mmCIF file of C-alpha atoms in Angstrom:
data_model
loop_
_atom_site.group_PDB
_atom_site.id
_atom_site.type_symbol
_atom_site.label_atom_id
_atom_site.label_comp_id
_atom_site.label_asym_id
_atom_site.label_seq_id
_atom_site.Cartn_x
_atom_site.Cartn_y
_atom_site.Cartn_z
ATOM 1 C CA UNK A 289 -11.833 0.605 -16.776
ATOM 2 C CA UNK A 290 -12.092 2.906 -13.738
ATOM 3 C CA UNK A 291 -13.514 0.419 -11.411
ATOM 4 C CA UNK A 292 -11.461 -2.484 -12.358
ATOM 5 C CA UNK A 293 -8.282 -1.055 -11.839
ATOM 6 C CA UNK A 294 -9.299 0.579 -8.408
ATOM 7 C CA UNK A 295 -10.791 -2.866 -7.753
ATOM 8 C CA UNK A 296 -7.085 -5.135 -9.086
ATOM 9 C CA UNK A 297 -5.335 -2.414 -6.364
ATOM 10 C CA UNK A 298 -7.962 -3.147 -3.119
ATOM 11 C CA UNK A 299 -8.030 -6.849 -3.832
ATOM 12 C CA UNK A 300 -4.028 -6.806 -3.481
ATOM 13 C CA UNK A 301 -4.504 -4.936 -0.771
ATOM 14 C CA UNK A 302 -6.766 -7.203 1.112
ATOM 15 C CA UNK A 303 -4.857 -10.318 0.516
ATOM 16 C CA UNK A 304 -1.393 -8.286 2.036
ATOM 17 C CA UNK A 305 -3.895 -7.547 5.225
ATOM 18 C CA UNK A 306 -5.480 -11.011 5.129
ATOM 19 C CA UNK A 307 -1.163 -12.239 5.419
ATOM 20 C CA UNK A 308 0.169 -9.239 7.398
ATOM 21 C CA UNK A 309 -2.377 -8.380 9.850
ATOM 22 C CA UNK A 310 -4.423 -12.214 9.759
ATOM 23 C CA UNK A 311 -6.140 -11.618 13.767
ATOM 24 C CA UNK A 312 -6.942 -7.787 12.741
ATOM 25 C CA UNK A 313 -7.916 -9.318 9.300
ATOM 26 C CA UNK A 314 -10.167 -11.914 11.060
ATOM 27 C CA UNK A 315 -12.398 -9.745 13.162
ATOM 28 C CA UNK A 316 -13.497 -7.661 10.094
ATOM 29 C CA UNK A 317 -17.183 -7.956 9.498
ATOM 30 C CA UNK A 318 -17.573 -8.962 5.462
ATOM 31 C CA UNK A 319 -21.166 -7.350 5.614
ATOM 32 C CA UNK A 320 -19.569 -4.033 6.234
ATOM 33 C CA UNK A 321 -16.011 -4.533 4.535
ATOM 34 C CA UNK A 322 -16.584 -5.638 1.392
ATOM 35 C CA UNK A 323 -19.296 -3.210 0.677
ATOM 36 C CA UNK A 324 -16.911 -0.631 1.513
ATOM 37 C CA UNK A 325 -14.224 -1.837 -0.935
ATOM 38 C CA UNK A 326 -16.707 -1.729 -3.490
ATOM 39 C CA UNK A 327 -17.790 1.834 -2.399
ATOM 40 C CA UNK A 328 -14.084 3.434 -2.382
ATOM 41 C CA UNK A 329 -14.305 2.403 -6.393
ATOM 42 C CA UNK A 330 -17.575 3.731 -6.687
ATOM 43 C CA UNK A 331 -16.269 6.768 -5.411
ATOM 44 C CA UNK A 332 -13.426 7.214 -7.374
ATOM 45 C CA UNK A 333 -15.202 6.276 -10.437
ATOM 46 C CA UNK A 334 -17.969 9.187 -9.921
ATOM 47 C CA UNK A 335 -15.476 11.895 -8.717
ATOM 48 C CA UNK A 336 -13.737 11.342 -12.455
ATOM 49 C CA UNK A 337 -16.521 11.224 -14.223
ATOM 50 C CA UNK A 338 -17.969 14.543 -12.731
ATOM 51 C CA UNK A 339 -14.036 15.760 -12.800
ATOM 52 C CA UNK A 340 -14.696 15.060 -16.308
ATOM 53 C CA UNK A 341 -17.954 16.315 -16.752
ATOM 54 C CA UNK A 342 -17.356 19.771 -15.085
ATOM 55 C CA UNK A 343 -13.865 20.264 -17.081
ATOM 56 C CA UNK A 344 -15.295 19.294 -20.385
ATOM 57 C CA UNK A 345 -13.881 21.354 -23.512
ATOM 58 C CA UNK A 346 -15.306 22.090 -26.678
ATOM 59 C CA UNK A 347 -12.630 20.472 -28.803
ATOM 60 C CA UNK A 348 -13.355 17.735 -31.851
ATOM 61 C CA UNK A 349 -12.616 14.334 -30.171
ATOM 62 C CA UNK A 350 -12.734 10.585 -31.833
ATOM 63 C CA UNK A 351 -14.255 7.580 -31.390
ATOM 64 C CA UNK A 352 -11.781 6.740 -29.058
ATOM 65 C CA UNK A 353 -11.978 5.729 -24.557
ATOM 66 C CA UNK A 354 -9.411 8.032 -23.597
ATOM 67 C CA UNK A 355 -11.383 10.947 -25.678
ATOM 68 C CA UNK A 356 -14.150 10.471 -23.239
ATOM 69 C CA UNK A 357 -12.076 12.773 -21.086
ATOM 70 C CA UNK A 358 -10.958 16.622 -22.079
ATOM 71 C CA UNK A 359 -9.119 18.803 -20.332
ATOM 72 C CA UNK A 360 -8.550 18.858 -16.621
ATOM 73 C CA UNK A 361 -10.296 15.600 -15.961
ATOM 74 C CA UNK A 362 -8.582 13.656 -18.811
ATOM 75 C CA UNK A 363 -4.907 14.924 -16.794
ATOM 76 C CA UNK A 364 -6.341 14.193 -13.427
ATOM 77 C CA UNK A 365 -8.213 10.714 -14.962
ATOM 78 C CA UNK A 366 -4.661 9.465 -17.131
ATOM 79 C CA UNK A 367 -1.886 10.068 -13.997
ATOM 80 C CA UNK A 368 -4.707 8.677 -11.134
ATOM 81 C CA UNK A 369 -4.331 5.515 -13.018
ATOM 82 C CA UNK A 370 -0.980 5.613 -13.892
ATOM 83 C CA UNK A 371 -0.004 6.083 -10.311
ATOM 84 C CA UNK A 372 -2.877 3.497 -9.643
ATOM 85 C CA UNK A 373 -1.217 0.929 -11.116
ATOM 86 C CA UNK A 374 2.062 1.440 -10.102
ATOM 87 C CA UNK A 375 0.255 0.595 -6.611
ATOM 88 C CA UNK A 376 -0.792 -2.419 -8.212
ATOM 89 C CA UNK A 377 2.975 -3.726 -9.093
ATOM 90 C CA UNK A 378 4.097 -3.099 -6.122
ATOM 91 C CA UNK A 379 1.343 -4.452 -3.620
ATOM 92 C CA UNK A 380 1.350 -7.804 -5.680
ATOM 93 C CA UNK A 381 5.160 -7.946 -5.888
ATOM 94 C CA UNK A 382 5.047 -7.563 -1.843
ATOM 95 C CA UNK A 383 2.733 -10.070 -1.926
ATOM 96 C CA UNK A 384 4.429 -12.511 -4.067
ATOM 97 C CA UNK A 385 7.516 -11.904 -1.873
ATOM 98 C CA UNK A 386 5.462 -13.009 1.376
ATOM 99 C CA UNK A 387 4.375 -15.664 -0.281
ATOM 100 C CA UNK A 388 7.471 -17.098 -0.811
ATOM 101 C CA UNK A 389 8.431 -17.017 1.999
ATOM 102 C CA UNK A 390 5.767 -19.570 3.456
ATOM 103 C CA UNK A 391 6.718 -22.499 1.455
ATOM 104 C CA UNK A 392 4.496 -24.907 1.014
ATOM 105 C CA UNK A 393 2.855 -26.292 -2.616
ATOM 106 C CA UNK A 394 -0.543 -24.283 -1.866
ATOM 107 C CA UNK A 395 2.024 -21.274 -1.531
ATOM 108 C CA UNK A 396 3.599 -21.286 -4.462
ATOM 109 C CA UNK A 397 0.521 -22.013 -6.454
ATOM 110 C CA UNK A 398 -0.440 -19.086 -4.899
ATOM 111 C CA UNK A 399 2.390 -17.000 -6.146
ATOM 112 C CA UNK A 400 1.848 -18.185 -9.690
ATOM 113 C CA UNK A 401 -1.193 -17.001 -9.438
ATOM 114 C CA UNK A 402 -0.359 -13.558 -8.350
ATOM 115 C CA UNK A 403 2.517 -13.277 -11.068
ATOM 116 C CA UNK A 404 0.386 -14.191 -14.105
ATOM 117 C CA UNK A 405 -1.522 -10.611 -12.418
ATOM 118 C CA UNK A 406 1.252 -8.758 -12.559
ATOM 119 C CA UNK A 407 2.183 -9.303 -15.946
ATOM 120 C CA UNK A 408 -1.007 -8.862 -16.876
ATOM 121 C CA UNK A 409 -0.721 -5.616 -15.184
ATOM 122 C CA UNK A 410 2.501 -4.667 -16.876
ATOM 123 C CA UNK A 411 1.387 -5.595 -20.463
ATOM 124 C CA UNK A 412 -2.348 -4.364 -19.976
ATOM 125 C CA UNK A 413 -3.298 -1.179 -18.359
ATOM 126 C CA UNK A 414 0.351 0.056 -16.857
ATOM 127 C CA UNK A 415 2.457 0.114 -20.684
ATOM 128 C CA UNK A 416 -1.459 2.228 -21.698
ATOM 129 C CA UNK A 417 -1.106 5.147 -19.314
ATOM 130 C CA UNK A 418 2.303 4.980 -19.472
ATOM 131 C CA UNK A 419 2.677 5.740 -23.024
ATOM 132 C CA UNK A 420 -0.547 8.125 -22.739
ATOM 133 C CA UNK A 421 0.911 10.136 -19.861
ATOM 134 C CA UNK A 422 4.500 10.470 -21.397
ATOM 135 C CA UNK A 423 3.151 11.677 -24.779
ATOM 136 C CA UNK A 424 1.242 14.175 -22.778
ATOM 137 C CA UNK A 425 4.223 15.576 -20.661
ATOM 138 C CA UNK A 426 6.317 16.068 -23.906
ATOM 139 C CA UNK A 427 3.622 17.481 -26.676
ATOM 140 C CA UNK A 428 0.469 19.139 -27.161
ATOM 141 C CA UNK A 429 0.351 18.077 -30.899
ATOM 142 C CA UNK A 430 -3.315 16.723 -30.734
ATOM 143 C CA UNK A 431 -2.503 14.230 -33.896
ATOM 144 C CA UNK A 432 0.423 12.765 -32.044
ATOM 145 C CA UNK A 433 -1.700 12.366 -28.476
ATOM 146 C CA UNK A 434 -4.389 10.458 -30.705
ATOM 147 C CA UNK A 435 -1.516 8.475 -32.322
ATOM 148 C CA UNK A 436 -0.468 7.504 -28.943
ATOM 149 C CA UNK A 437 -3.708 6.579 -27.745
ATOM 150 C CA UNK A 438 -4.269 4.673 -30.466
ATOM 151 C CA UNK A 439 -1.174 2.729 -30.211
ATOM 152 C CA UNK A 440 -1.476 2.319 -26.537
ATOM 153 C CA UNK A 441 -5.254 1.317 -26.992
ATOM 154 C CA UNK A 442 -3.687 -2.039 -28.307
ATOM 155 C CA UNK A 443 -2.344 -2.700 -24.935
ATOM 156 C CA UNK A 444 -5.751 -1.555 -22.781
ATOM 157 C CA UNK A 445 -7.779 -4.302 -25.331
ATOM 158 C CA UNK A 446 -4.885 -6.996 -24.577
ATOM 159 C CA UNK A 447 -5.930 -6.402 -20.530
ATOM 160 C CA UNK A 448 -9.161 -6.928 -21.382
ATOM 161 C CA UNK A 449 -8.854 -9.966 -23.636
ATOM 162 C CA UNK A 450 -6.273 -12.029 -22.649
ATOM 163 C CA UNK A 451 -6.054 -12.512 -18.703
ATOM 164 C CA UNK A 452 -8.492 -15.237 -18.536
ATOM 165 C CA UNK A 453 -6.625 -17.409 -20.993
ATOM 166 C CA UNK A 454 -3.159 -16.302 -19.302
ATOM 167 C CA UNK A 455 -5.053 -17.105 -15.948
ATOM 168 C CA UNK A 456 -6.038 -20.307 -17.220
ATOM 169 C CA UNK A 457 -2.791 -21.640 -18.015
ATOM 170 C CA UNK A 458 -0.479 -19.698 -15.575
ATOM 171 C CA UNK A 459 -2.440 -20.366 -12.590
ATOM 172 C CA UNK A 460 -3.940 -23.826 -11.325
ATOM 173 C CA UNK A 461 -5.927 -21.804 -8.607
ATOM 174 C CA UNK A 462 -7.629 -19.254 -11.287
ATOM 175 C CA UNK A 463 -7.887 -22.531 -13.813
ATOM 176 C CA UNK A 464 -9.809 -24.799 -10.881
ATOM 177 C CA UNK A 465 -12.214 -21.707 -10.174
ATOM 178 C CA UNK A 466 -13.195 -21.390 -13.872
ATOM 179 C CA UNK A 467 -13.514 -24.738 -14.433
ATOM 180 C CA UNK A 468 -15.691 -24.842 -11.481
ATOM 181 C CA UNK A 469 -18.006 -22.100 -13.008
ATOM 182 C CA UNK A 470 -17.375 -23.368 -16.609
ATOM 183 C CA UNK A 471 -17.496 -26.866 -16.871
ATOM 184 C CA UNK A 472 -16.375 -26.733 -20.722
ATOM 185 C CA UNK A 473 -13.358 -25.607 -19.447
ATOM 186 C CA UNK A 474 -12.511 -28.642 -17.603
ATOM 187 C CA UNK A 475 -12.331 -30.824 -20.487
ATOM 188 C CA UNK A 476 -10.077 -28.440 -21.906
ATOM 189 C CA UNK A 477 -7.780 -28.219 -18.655
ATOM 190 C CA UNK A 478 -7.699 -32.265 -18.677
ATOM 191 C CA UNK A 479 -7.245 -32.340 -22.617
ATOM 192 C CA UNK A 480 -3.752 -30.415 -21.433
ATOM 193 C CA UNK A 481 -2.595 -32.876 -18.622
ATOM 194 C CA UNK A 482 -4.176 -30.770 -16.294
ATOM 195 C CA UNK A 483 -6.269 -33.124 -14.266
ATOM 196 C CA UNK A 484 -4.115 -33.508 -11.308
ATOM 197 C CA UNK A 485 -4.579 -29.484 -10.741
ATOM 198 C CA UNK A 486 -8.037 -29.740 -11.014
ATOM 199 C CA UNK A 487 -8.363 -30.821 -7.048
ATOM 200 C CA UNK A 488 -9.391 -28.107 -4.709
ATOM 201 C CA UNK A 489 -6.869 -26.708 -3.008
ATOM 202 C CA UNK A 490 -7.859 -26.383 0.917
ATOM 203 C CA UNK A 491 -5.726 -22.912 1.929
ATOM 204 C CA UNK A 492 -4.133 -22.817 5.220
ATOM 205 C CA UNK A 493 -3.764 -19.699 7.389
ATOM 206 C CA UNK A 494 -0.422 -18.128 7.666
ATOM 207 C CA UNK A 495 0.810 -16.187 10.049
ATOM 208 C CA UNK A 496 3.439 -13.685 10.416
ATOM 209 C CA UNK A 497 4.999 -15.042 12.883
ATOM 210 C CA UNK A 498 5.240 -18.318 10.691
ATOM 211 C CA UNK A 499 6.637 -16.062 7.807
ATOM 212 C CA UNK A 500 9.514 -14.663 10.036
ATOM 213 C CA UNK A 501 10.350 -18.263 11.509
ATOM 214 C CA UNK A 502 11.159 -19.266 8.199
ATOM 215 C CA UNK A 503 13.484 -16.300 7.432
ATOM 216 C CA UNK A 504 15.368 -15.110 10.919
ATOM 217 C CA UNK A 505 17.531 -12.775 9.514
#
């Protein structure tokens, strides 16, 4: 959970760089810069964790994820990844917005893509802390809080069920890469008319100087 939202937000963040900044972008050396993606999660996930660890409490918890955290760290943990995800709406919704912009068939197959995240987002980990962090601002009832995790655990299992499937059929980019790594899954994609999608896409570099050529004012 704690690494894959850090990881949705430096993705988006990558692909606005990769767009916004593409000769910047370009000189980066992978060997160094994706390892230190990874690591900023890594880091983040362990400072929780020992957040968590060091503000433990000795009250009765369930069986539950968000009971994992007590305390301190469980305030800290719930409104990092609230405001985490907010991060995540609006990098993607930037991006989306560039991408628009460019034109092109690859371009808006590429802003399908980025909208079936979104909602994913929205329906998946943003309506969980959401719901977690407002019931936490307006009661300390500890039978209500567990209600609401509950409730808003319904949502968190939805993110982590459902966006391959919406992927699949949102997204001919996401659906040619998992066909690619699952074969069955091409049958399935063709079964659904989706043959003509299945051929790899060859992206183009654009620049920003394209971008603002195709919107002067």
């Amino acid at each position: 959970m704690n690494l894959s939202t850090m990881l949705i937000l430096l993705v988006g963040i990558d692909r606005v760089m990769s767009v916004k900044f593409l000769v910047t972008y370009s000189r980066l050396n992978p060997c160094f810069y994706v390892p230190s993606l990874i690591l900023i999660a890594l880091v983040y996930c362990s400072a929780l964790n020992l957040l968590a660890y060091f503000t433990r409490t000795d009250e009765l918890t369930m069986c539950l994820v968000p009971e994992a955290y007590t305390g301190l760290g469980k305030n800290v943990a719930f409104s990092s990844h609230l405001l985490i995800n907010i991060l995540v709406l609006v990098t993607y919704s930037y991006l989306t917005r560039i991408m628009k912009k460019s034109g092109g068939e690859a371009g808006q197959k590429i802003v399908k893509s980025l909208r079936a995240v979104v909602l994913c987002t929205v329906f998946g980990w943003f309506i969980t802390f959401l719901m977690c962090n407002t019931a936490m601002m307006l009661t300390k009832n500890k039978n209500v809080l567990l209600a609401t995790d509950m409730v808003a655990g319904f949502f968190a299992c939805t993110h982590t069920a459902l966006p391959f499937f919406i992927y699949f059929w949102k997204s001919s980019i996401y659906r040619q890469e998992f066909c690619r790594i699952l074969p069955f899954f091409r049958r399935v994609a063709e079964s659904y008319g989706a043959q003509s999608s299945m051929a790899r896409i060859q992206p183009s570099a654009i620049t920003p100087s394209q971008i603002s050529s195709r919107n002067p004012s």
